[in-house]
Amino acid sequence: MDTKIGNVDVVTTPNGNVGCPPKIGGATCVQSSSVPFNSTEATLGRHLARRLVQIGVSDVFSVPGDFNLTLLDHLVAEPGLNLVGCCNELNAGYAADGYARSRGVGACVVTFTVGGLSVLNAIAGAYSENLPIICIVGGPNSNDYGTNRILHHTIGLPDFSQELRCFQTVTCFQAVVNNLEDAHELIDTAISTALKESKPVYISVGCNLSAIPHPTFSREPVPFSLSPKLSNKMGLEAAVEAAAMFLNKAVKPVMVGGPKLRVAHACQAFVELADASGYAVAVTPSGKGLVPEHHPHFIGTYWGAVSTAFCAEIVESADAYVFAGPIFNDYSSVGYSLLLKKEKALIVQPDRVLIGNGPTFGCILMKDFLEALAKRLKKNTTAYENYHRIYVPEGHPLQCVPKEALRVNVLFEHIQKMLSSDTAVIAETGDSWFNCQKLKLPQGCGYEFQMQYGSIGWSVGATLGYAQAATDKRVIACIGDGSFQVTAQDVSTMLRCGQKNIIFLINNGGYTIEVEIHDGPYNVIKNWNYTGLVDAIHNGQGNCWTTKVFCEEDLIEAIETATGAKKDCLCFIEVMAHKDDTSKELLEWGSRVSAANSRPPNPQ
């Protein structure tokens, strides 16, 4: 379904199904400006604020600092923007990340160098996940550039480029706005590049420029047009012809969706191909949530040795597999142990197609390729029929005896029952990766985690940002105690924003995922009174409810309260778990990743 946000065309998924977030871009018509170009309101700050609104941003995550205060005044003055003050820059970046996953684009504002280098880690994560984030930094006074002055918030050298150089490797465009003559062009180029490349961009704005009118600005900026990317027609036809020949001769082909379905805006095209072909459909772990799991031929998550039951057997025994938008790294390949053969694989990336050991076709958009291929394939349900024959329904955890210490597999059995089209799951780096992978997502249920970058603590800020964007869903976050200690402060911001998230804090006394890769005393952390901490943050302001659960009876009561009497509160449920209570998948994955990490140097 095509809709419009501001003056930029946006594509949303039909019926709210699990799938790609809104696509931002497309040609737009130029509209007349409501205020003359020489108006006193036609300032740089106003222009930037209006541009953010036009591309679909309604919340900006920020931390104030003396270099960005005047700019923040203009963002606050914009009726279409809500400025969300965060406790630190890292969480502001993570929040923009989570916001972009739901809304299609996010934005954060920090101050020069001390703020910029703090948010850098979050921006690097967004870069790895192909998320368009507008990272705005309040920069030095324009008069200080080119002088020999030493400024505060720097490392004490008269060189203001340190921050810029750091951002160059984790953003797709950098704009340093230190004069008004080219400010309009730089800002618009940065924003449009973020949307076209689906990557973060960096915009530094001189602290003395935001409030100054200039003839190049108008109160209501003239909309810019994003030229659509197009496939090479001849290349597309050749690729489809070769792919159809490759797949139509296969006996039991399968399809596997990956994380780059998002950046390629090809989720719906992938489903259409699955419908037309009849192939068994799986996802890679980082592709979970991008392919509807209620599809009749869905067989689960393909993750090598830690795949969903019976999924790996079907995928790895296939004589042809279509991987759409995969990322094969050491984590997703379980320490490089996937039993796949290149000659059997058809790999579709956002802008190219590779068929087995044969030809590679460039300048071809994934969406166009999948749509065209769907019209050329013969129906083949063999792989799914094979799956159906060998499939045995999963069992249930052992029944708990009264007041028995709660097991993690029992916890996630109850979380499964909470999921609906009105919920979204945020899975923190760690054992929650593996436990949440086993959740069966109902139609419309959101799901996000950060696998490529895998930064612990990501989920607190991401939960804040995602919930701020997806106001129609209640976010359920599964966070380990070690990760929570990194970024806990912004539970405070969730309360300020009136969010109703449910946070399951799994307290098992340390970095469990690290324990299974390589154990040592450094993986044990100081235990906190987590509910006491959140109560202190709450401080009687906002709606918040906390509880500790020790057994299944406690958990059932807590979930009933969180979804009933306290449904309008932020609910923080601390789950006490044994330090060795991990998923079997983490045990297997950890040993294989450990083996990959400990490979000896190659002989010289």
Coordinates of N, CA and C in Angstrom, one line a residue, residues 360-558:
T360 N 27.6 -13.7 -12.7 CA 27.1 -12.7 -11.8 C 26.5 -11.6 -12.6
F361 N 25.3 -11.2 -12.2 CA 24.6 -10.1 -13.0 C 24.5 -8.9 -12.0
G362 N 25.0 -7.8 -12.5 CA 25.0 -6.5 -11.7 C 24.0 -5.6 -12.1
C363 N 23.8 -4.5 -11.4 CA 22.8 -3.4 -11.7 C 21.4 -4.0 -11.8
I364 N 21.1 -4.9 -10.9 CA 19.7 -5.5 -10.9 C 19.2 -5.4 -9.5
L365 N 18.0 -4.8 -9.3 CA 17.4 -4.6 -8.0 C 16.8 -5.9 -7.6
M366 N 17.0 -6.3 -6.3 CA 16.4 -7.5 -5.8 C 14.9 -7.6 -6.0
K367 N 14.2 -6.5 -5.7 CA 12.8 -6.5 -5.8 C 12.3 -6.8 -7.2
D368 N 12.9 -6.2 -8.2 CA 12.6 -6.4 -9.6 C 12.9 -7.9 -10.0
F369 N 14.0 -8.4 -9.6 CA 14.4 -9.7 -9.9 C 13.5 -10.8 -9.4
L370 N 13.1 -10.6 -8.1 CA 12.2 -11.6 -7.5 C 10.8 -11.6 -8.1
E371 N 10.4 -10.4 -8.4 CA 9.0 -10.3 -9.0 C 9.0 -10.9 -10.4
A372 N 10.1 -10.7 -11.2 CA 10.2 -11.2 -12.5 C 10.4 -12.8 -12.5
L373 N 11.2 -13.2 -11.5 CA 11.4 -14.6 -11.4 C 10.2 -15.4 -11.0
A374 N 9.3 -14.8 -10.2 CA 8.1 -15.5 -9.8 C 7.2 -15.9 -11.0
K375 N 7.3 -15.2 -12.1 CA 6.5 -15.4 -13.2 C 7.1 -16.5 -14.1
R376 N 8.3 -17.0 -13.8 CA 9.1 -17.9 -14.7 C 9.3 -19.3 -14.1
L377 N 9.0 -19.4 -12.8 CA 9.3 -20.7 -12.1 C 8.1 -21.7 -12.2
K378 N 8.5 -22.9 -12.3 CA 7.5 -24.0 -12.2 C 7.2 -24.3 -10.7
K379 N 6.0 -24.6 -10.4 CA 5.6 -24.9 -9.1 C 6.4 -26.2 -8.6
N380 N 7.0 -26.1 -7.5 CA 7.7 -27.3 -7.0 C 7.6 -27.3 -5.4
T381 N 6.8 -28.2 -4.9 CA 6.6 -28.2 -3.5 C 7.4 -29.4 -2.8
T382 N 8.3 -30.0 -3.5 CA 9.0 -31.2 -3.0 C 9.6 -31.0 -1.7
A383 N 10.4 -29.9 -1.6 CA 11.2 -29.7 -0.3 C 10.2 -29.5 0.9
Y384 N 9.1 -28.8 0.6 CA 8.2 -28.6 1.8 C 7.5 -29.9 2.1
E385 N 7.2 -30.7 1.1 CA 6.6 -32.0 1.3 C 7.5 -32.9 2.1
N386 N 8.8 -32.8 1.8 CA 9.8 -33.6 2.6 C 9.8 -33.1 4.0
Y387 N 9.8 -31.8 4.2 CA 9.8 -31.2 5.6 C 8.5 -31.7 6.3
H388 N 7.4 -31.7 5.7 CA 6.1 -32.1 6.3 C 6.2 -33.6 6.7
R389 N 6.9 -34.4 5.9 CA 7.0 -35.8 6.3 C 7.8 -36.1 7.5
I390 N 8.9 -35.3 7.7 CA 9.8 -35.6 8.8 C 9.6 -34.8 10.0
Y391 N 8.7 -33.8 9.9 CA 8.5 -32.9 11.0 C 7.8 -33.6 12.2
V392 N 8.3 -33.3 13.3 CA 7.7 -33.8 14.6 C 7.5 -32.5 15.4
P393 N 6.3 -32.3 15.9 CA 6.1 -31.1 16.7 C 7.0 -31.0 17.9
E394 N 7.4 -29.8 18.2 CA 8.3 -29.6 19.3 C 7.6 -29.9 20.6
G395 N 8.4 -30.4 21.6 CA 7.8 -30.8 22.9 C 7.7 -29.5 23.8
H396 N 7.3 -29.7 25.0 CA 7.2 -28.6 25.9 C 8.2 -28.8 27.1
P397 N 8.6 -27.8 27.7 CA 9.5 -28.0 28.9 C 8.9 -28.9 29.9
L398 N 9.7 -29.5 30.7 CA 9.2 -30.4 31.8 C 8.3 -29.5 32.7
Q399 N 7.3 -30.1 33.2 CA 6.4 -29.5 34.1 C 7.1 -29.1 35.4
C400 N 6.9 -27.9 35.8 CA 7.6 -27.4 37.0 C 6.8 -28.0 38.2
V401 N 7.6 -28.4 39.2 CA 7.0 -28.7 40.5 C 6.7 -27.4 41.2
P402 N 5.7 -27.4 42.1 CA 5.4 -26.1 42.8 C 6.6 -25.4 43.4
K403 N 6.7 -24.2 43.1 CA 7.8 -23.3 43.6 C 9.2 -23.7 43.2
E404 N 9.2 -24.5 42.1 CA 10.6 -24.8 41.6 C 11.2 -23.6 41.0
A405 N 12.5 -23.5 41.1 CA 13.2 -22.3 40.5 C 12.9 -22.3 39.0
L406 N 12.6 -21.1 38.5 CA 12.1 -20.9 37.1 C 13.3 -21.2 36.1
R407 N 12.9 -21.9 35.1 CA 13.8 -22.2 34.0 C 13.6 -21.3 32.9
V408 N 14.6 -21.0 32.1 CA 14.5 -20.0 31.0 C 13.6 -20.5 29.9
N409 N 13.6 -21.9 29.7 CA 12.7 -22.4 28.6 C 11.3 -22.3 29.0
V410 N 11.0 -22.3 30.3 CA 9.6 -22.1 30.8 C 9.2 -20.6 30.6
L411 N 10.2 -19.7 30.9 CA 9.9 -18.3 30.7 C 9.5 -18.0 29.3
F412 N 10.2 -18.5 28.3 CA 9.9 -18.2 26.9 C 8.7 -18.9 26.4
E413 N 8.3 -20.0 27.0 CA 7.0 -20.6 26.7 C 5.9 -19.7 27.0
H414 N 6.0 -19.0 28.1 CA 5.0 -18.0 28.5 C 5.1 -16.7 27.7
I415 N 6.3 -16.3 27.3 CA 6.4 -15.1 26.5 C 5.7 -15.4 25.1
Q416 N 5.9 -16.6 24.6 CA 5.2 -17.0 23.3 C 3.7 -16.7 23.4
K417 N 3.1 -17.0 24.5 CA 1.7 -16.8 24.6 C 1.3 -15.3 24.6
M418 N 2.2 -14.5 24.9 CA 1.9 -13.0 25.0 C 1.9 -12.4 23.6
L419 N 2.5 -13.0 22.6 CA 2.7 -12.4 21.3 C 1.4 -12.3 20.5
S420 N 1.3 -11.2 19.8 CA 0.1 -11.0 18.9 C 0.5 -9.9 17.9
S421 N -0.4 -9.5 17.1 CA -0.2 -8.4 16.1 C 0.0 -7.1 16.8
D422 N -0.3 -7.0 18.0 CA -0.2 -5.7 18.8 C 1.1 -5.7 19.6
T423 N 2.0 -6.6 19.4 CA 3.3 -6.7 20.1 C 4.5 -6.7 19.2
A424 N 5.6 -6.4 19.7 CA 6.9 -6.5 19.0 C 8.0 -7.0 20.0
V425 N 8.9 -7.8 19.5 CA 9.9 -8.3 20.4 C 11.3 -7.7 20.0
I426 N 12.0 -7.3 21.1 CA 13.3 -6.8 20.9 C 14.2 -7.8 21.7
A427 N 15.2 -8.4 21.0 CA 16.0 -9.4 21.6 C 17.5 -8.9 21.7
E428 N 17.9 -8.8 23.0 CA 19.3 -8.3 23.3 C 20.3 -9.4 22.8
T429 N 21.5 -8.9 22.5 CA 22.7 -9.7 22.2 C 22.9 -10.7 23.4
G430 N 23.1 -11.9 23.1 CA 23.3 -12.9 24.2 C 22.3 -14.1 24.0
D431 N 22.0 -14.8 25.1 CA 21.2 -16.0 25.0 C 19.8 -15.7 24.5
S432 N 19.4 -14.4 24.7 CA 18.1 -14.0 24.1 C 18.0 -14.1 22.6
W433 N 19.2 -14.0 22.0 CA 19.2 -14.3 20.5 C 18.6 -15.6 20.2
F434 N 19.0 -16.6 21.0 CA 18.6 -18.0 20.6 C 17.2 -18.4 21.2
N435 N 16.9 -17.9 22.4 CA 15.6 -18.1 22.9 C 14.5 -17.4 22.1
C436 N 14.8 -16.2 21.6 CA 13.8 -15.4 20.9 C 13.7 -16.0 19.4
Q437 N 14.8 -16.6 18.9 CA 14.7 -17.2 17.6 C 13.6 -18.3 17.5
K438 N 13.4 -18.9 18.7 CA 12.4 -20.0 18.7 C 11.0 -19.6 18.9
L439 N 10.8 -18.3 19.1 CA 9.4 -17.8 19.2 C 8.8 -17.8 17.9
K440 N 7.5 -18.2 17.8 CA 6.8 -18.2 16.5 C 6.0 -16.9 16.5
L441 N 6.3 -16.1 15.5 CA 5.8 -14.7 15.4 C 4.4 -14.8 14.7
P442 N 3.3 -14.4 15.4 CA 2.0 -14.3 14.7 C 2.0 -13.2 13.7
Q443 N 1.1 -13.2 12.8 CA 1.0 -12.2 11.8 C 0.9 -10.8 12.4
G444 N 1.8 -9.9 11.9 CA 1.8 -8.5 12.4 C 2.7 -8.3 13.5
C445 N 3.3 -9.3 14.2 CA 4.2 -9.1 15.3 C 5.6 -8.7 14.9
G446 N 6.1 -7.6 15.4 CA 7.4 -7.1 15.1 C 8.5 -7.9 15.7
Y447 N 9.7 -7.8 15.2 CA 10.8 -8.6 15.8 C 12.1 -7.9 15.3
E448 N 13.0 -7.5 16.3 CA 14.2 -6.9 15.9 C 15.4 -7.4 16.8
F449 N 16.5 -7.6 16.2 CA 17.8 -7.7 17.0 C 18.9 -7.3 16.2
Q450 N 20.1 -7.1 16.8 CA 21.3 -6.6 16.1 C 22.3 -7.7 16.1
M451 N 22.3 -8.4 14.9 CA 23.2 -9.6 14.9 C 24.6 -9.3 14.3
Q452 N 24.6 -8.5 13.2 CA 25.9 -8.2 12.6 C 26.9 -7.5 13.5
Y453 N 26.4 -6.5 14.2 CA 27.3 -5.7 15.1 C 27.4 -6.3 16.5
G454 N 26.2 -6.7 17.0 CA 26.2 -7.5 18.3 C 26.7 -6.7 19.4
S455 N 26.3 -5.4 19.6 CA 26.8 -4.6 20.7 C 25.9 -4.8 21.9
I456 N 26.5 -5.3 23.0 CA 25.6 -5.5 24.2 C 25.2 -4.2 24.8
G457 N 23.9 -4.2 25.2 CA 23.3 -2.9 25.7 C 22.5 -2.2 24.7
W458 N 22.6 -2.7 23.4 CA 21.8 -2.1 22.3 C 20.3 -2.0 22.6
S459 N 19.8 -3.1 23.2 CA 18.3 -3.2 23.2 C 17.6 -2.2 24.1
V460 N 18.3 -1.6 25.1 CA 17.6 -0.6 25.9 C 17.2 0.6 25.1
G461 N 18.2 1.2 24.4 CA 18.0 2.3 23.6 C 17.1 2.0 22.4
A462 N 17.3 0.8 21.8 CA 16.5 0.4 20.7 C 15.0 0.2 21.1
T463 N 14.8 -0.3 22.3 CA 13.4 -0.5 22.8 C 12.7 0.9 22.9
L464 N 13.5 1.9 23.4 CA 13.0 3.3 23.5 C 12.6 3.8 22.2
G465 N 13.5 3.7 21.2 CA 13.2 4.2 19.9 C 12.1 3.5 19.1
Y466 N 12.1 2.2 19.2 CA 11.1 1.4 18.5 C 9.7 1.7 19.0
A467 N 9.6 1.7 20.3 CA 8.3 2.0 21.0 C 7.8 3.4 20.6
Q468 N 8.8 4.4 20.5 CA 8.4 5.7 20.2 C 7.9 5.8 18.8
A469 N 8.4 5.0 17.9 CA 7.9 5.0 16.5 C 6.7 4.1 16.3
A470 N 6.6 2.9 16.9 CA 5.5 2.0 16.7 C 4.5 2.1 17.9
T471 N 3.8 3.2 17.9 CA 2.9 3.5 19.0 C 1.7 2.5 19.1
D472 N 1.5 1.8 18.0 CA 0.4 0.8 18.0 C 0.8 -0.5 18.5
K473 N 2.0 -0.7 19.0 CA 2.5 -2.0 19.5 C 3.0 -1.8 20.9
R474 N 2.9 -2.9 21.7 CA 3.5 -2.9 23.0 C 4.8 -3.7 22.8
V475 N 5.9 -3.1 23.2 CA 7.2 -3.8 23.0 C 7.6 -4.7 24.1
I476 N 8.0 -5.9 23.8 CA 8.4 -6.8 24.8 C 9.9 -7.0 24.6
A477 N 10.7 -6.6 25.5 CA 12.2 -6.6 25.4 C 12.7 -7.7 26.3
C478 N 13.6 -8.5 25.8 CA 14.3 -9.6 26.6 C 15.8 -9.2 26.7
I479 N 16.2 -8.9 27.9 CA 17.5 -8.3 28.1 C 18.2 -9.1 29.2
G480 N 19.5 -9.4 29.0 CA 20.3 -10.0 30.0 C 20.8 -9.0 31.0
D481 N 21.2 -9.4 32.2 CA 21.6 -8.5 33.2 C 22.9 -7.8 32.8
G482 N 23.9 -8.5 32.2 CA 25.1 -7.9 31.8 C 24.9 -6.8 30.8
S483 N 24.1 -7.0 29.8 CA 23.8 -6.0 28.8 C 23.0 -4.8 29.4
F484 N 22.1 -5.1 30.3 CA 21.3 -4.0 30.9 C 22.2 -3.0 31.7
Q485 N 23.3 -3.6 32.3 CA 24.2 -2.7 33.1 C 24.9 -1.7 32.2
V486 N 25.0 -1.9 30.9 CA 25.7 -1.0 30.0 C 24.8 0.2 29.7
T487 N 23.5 0.1 29.6 CA 22.7 1.2 29.1 C 21.4 1.4 29.9
A488 N 21.4 1.0 31.2 CA 20.2 1.0 31.9 C 19.5 2.3 32.1
Q489 N 20.3 3.4 32.0 CA 19.7 4.7 32.4 C 18.5 5.1 31.6
D490 N 18.4 4.7 30.3 CA 17.3 5.2 29.5 C 15.9 4.5 29.7
V491 N 15.9 3.7 30.7 CA 14.5 3.3 31.2 C 13.9 4.6 31.7
S492 N 14.7 5.5 32.2 CA 14.2 6.8 32.7 C 13.5 7.5 31.5
T493 N 14.1 7.5 30.3 CA 13.5 8.2 29.2 C 12.2 7.5 28.7
M494 N 12.1 6.2 28.8 CA 10.9 5.5 28.5 C 9.8 6.0 29.4
L495 N 10.1 6.2 30.7 CA 9.0 6.6 31.6 C 8.6 8.1 31.3
R496 N 9.6 8.9 30.9 CA 9.2 10.3 30.6 C 8.3 10.3 29.3
C497 N 8.5 9.4 28.4 CA 7.7 9.3 27.2 C 6.4 8.6 27.4
G498 N 6.2 8.1 28.6 CA 4.9 7.4 28.8 C 4.8 6.0 28.1
Q499 N 5.9 5.4 27.9 CA 5.9 4.1 27.2 C 5.4 3.0 28.1
K500 N 4.8 1.9 27.4 CA 4.2 0.8 28.1 C 4.9 -0.5 27.9
N501 N 6.2 -0.4 27.7 CA 7.0 -1.6 27.3 C 6.9 -2.6 28.5
I502 N 7.2 -3.9 28.1 CA 7.4 -4.9 29.1 C 8.8 -5.4 29.0
I503 N 9.6 -5.2 30.0 CA 11.0 -5.6 30.0 C 11.2 -6.8 30.9
F504 N 11.7 -7.9 30.2 CA 12.1 -9.1 31.0 C 13.6 -9.0 31.2
L505 N 14.0 -8.7 32.4 CA 15.4 -8.7 32.8 C 15.8 -10.1 33.3
I506 N 16.6 -10.8 32.5 CA 17.0 -12.1 32.9 C 18.3 -12.0 33.7
N507 N 18.2 -12.3 35.0 CA 19.3 -12.1 35.9 C 19.9 -13.5 36.2
N508 N 21.0 -13.7 35.5 CA 21.8 -15.0 35.7 C 23.2 -14.7 36.1
G509 N 23.5 -13.5 36.5 CA 24.8 -13.3 37.1 C 26.0 -13.1 36.2
G510 N 25.8 -12.8 35.0 CA 27.0 -12.5 34.1 C 26.7 -12.5 32.7
Y511 N 27.8 -12.5 31.9 CA 27.8 -12.5 30.4 C 27.7 -14.0 29.9
T512 N 26.5 -14.5 29.9 CA 26.3 -15.9 29.6 C 26.9 -16.3 28.2
I513 N 26.6 -15.4 27.2 CA 27.1 -15.8 25.9 C 28.6 -15.8 25.8
E514 N 29.3 -15.0 26.6 CA 30.7 -15.0 26.6 C 31.2 -16.3 27.3
V515 N 30.5 -16.7 28.4 CA 30.9 -17.9 29.1 C 30.9 -19.1 28.2
E516 N 30.0 -19.2 27.2 CA 29.9 -20.3 26.4 C 30.9 -20.3 25.2
I517 N 31.5 -19.1 25.0 CA 32.6 -19.0 24.0 C 33.9 -19.2 24.7
H518 N 34.1 -18.5 25.8 CA 35.4 -18.7 26.6 C 35.2 -18.1 28.0
D519 N 35.2 -19.0 28.9 CA 34.9 -18.7 30.3 C 36.1 -18.1 31.0
G520 N 35.8 -17.3 32.0 CA 36.8 -16.7 32.9 C 36.1 -15.8 33.9
P521 N 36.9 -15.4 34.9 CA 36.3 -14.6 36.0 C 35.7 -13.3 35.6
Y522 N 36.2 -12.8 34.4 CA 35.7 -11.5 33.9 C 34.3 -11.6 33.4
N523 N 33.7 -12.8 33.3 CA 32.3 -12.9 32.8 C 31.3 -12.9 33.9
V524 N 31.8 -12.7 35.2 CA 30.9 -12.6 36.3 C 30.8 -11.1 36.7
I525 N 29.6 -10.7 36.9 CA 29.4 -9.3 37.1 C 28.8 -9.1 38.5
K526 N 28.9 -7.8 39.0 CA 28.3 -7.5 40.3 C 26.8 -7.5 40.2
N527 N 26.2 -8.2 41.0 CA 24.7 -8.3 41.0 C 24.1 -7.0 41.5
W528 N 23.0 -6.5 40.8 CA 22.3 -5.3 41.2 C 20.9 -5.7 41.7
N529 N 20.3 -4.9 42.5 CA 18.9 -5.0 42.8 C 18.2 -4.3 41.6
Y530 N 17.9 -5.0 40.6 CA 17.4 -4.3 39.3 C 16.1 -3.7 39.5
T531 N 15.2 -4.4 40.2 CA 13.8 -3.7 40.4 C 14.0 -2.5 41.3
G532 N 14.9 -2.6 42.3 CA 15.1 -1.4 43.1 C 15.7 -0.3 42.4
L533 N 16.6 -0.6 41.4 CA 17.1 0.5 40.5 C 16.1 1.1 39.7
V534 N 15.2 0.3 39.1 CA 14.1 0.9 38.3 C 13.1 1.7 39.1
D535 N 12.9 1.2 40.3 CA 12.0 2.0 41.2 C 12.6 3.3 41.6
A536 N 13.9 3.3 41.8 CA 14.6 4.6 42.1 C 14.6 5.5 40.9
I537 N 14.7 5.0 39.7 CA 14.6 5.8 38.5 C 13.2 6.4 38.3
H538 N 12.2 5.5 38.6 CA 10.8 5.9 38.5 C 10.5 7.1 39.5
N539 N 10.9 7.0 40.7 CA 10.8 8.1 41.7 C 9.5 8.7 41.8
G540 N 8.4 7.9 41.6 CA 7.1 8.4 41.7 C 6.6 9.2 40.5
Q541 N 7.4 9.3 39.5 CA 7.0 10.1 38.3 C 6.8 9.2 37.1
G542 N 5.6 9.2 36.6 CA 5.2 8.3 35.4 C 4.6 7.0 35.9
N543 N 4.2 6.1 35.0 CA 3.6 4.9 35.3 C 4.6 3.7 35.2
C544 N 4.9 3.1 36.3 CA 5.9 2.1 36.3 C 5.5 1.0 37.3
W545 N 5.8 -0.3 37.0 CA 5.5 -1.4 37.9 C 6.6 -2.4 37.8
T546 N 7.2 -2.8 38.9 CA 8.3 -3.7 38.9 C 8.0 -4.9 39.8
T547 N 8.6 -6.0 39.5 CA 8.5 -7.2 40.3 C 9.6 -8.2 40.0
K548 N 9.9 -9.0 41.0 CA 10.9 -10.1 40.8 C 10.1 -11.4 40.7
V549 N 10.6 -12.3 39.8 CA 9.9 -13.7 39.8 C 11.0 -14.7 40.0
F550 N 10.6 -15.7 40.8 CA 11.6 -16.8 41.1 C 11.1 -18.2 40.6
C551 N 9.8 -18.3 40.4 CA 9.2 -19.6 40.0 C 8.1 -19.3 38.9
E552 N 7.6 -20.4 38.4 CA 6.6 -20.3 37.3 C 5.3 -19.6 37.9
E553 N 4.9 -19.9 39.1 CA 3.8 -19.2 39.7 C 3.9 -17.7 39.7
D554 N 5.1 -17.3 40.1 CA 5.4 -15.8 40.1 C 5.3 -15.2 38.7
L555 N 5.8 -16.0 37.8 CA 5.8 -15.5 36.4 C 4.4 -15.3 35.8
I556 N 3.6 -16.3 36.1 CA 2.2 -16.3 35.6 C 1.5 -15.1 36.2
E557 N 1.7 -14.9 37.5 CA 1.0 -13.7 38.1 C 1.5 -12.4 37.6
A558 N 2.9 -12.3 37.3 CA 3.5 -11.1 36.8 C 2.9 -10.8 35.4

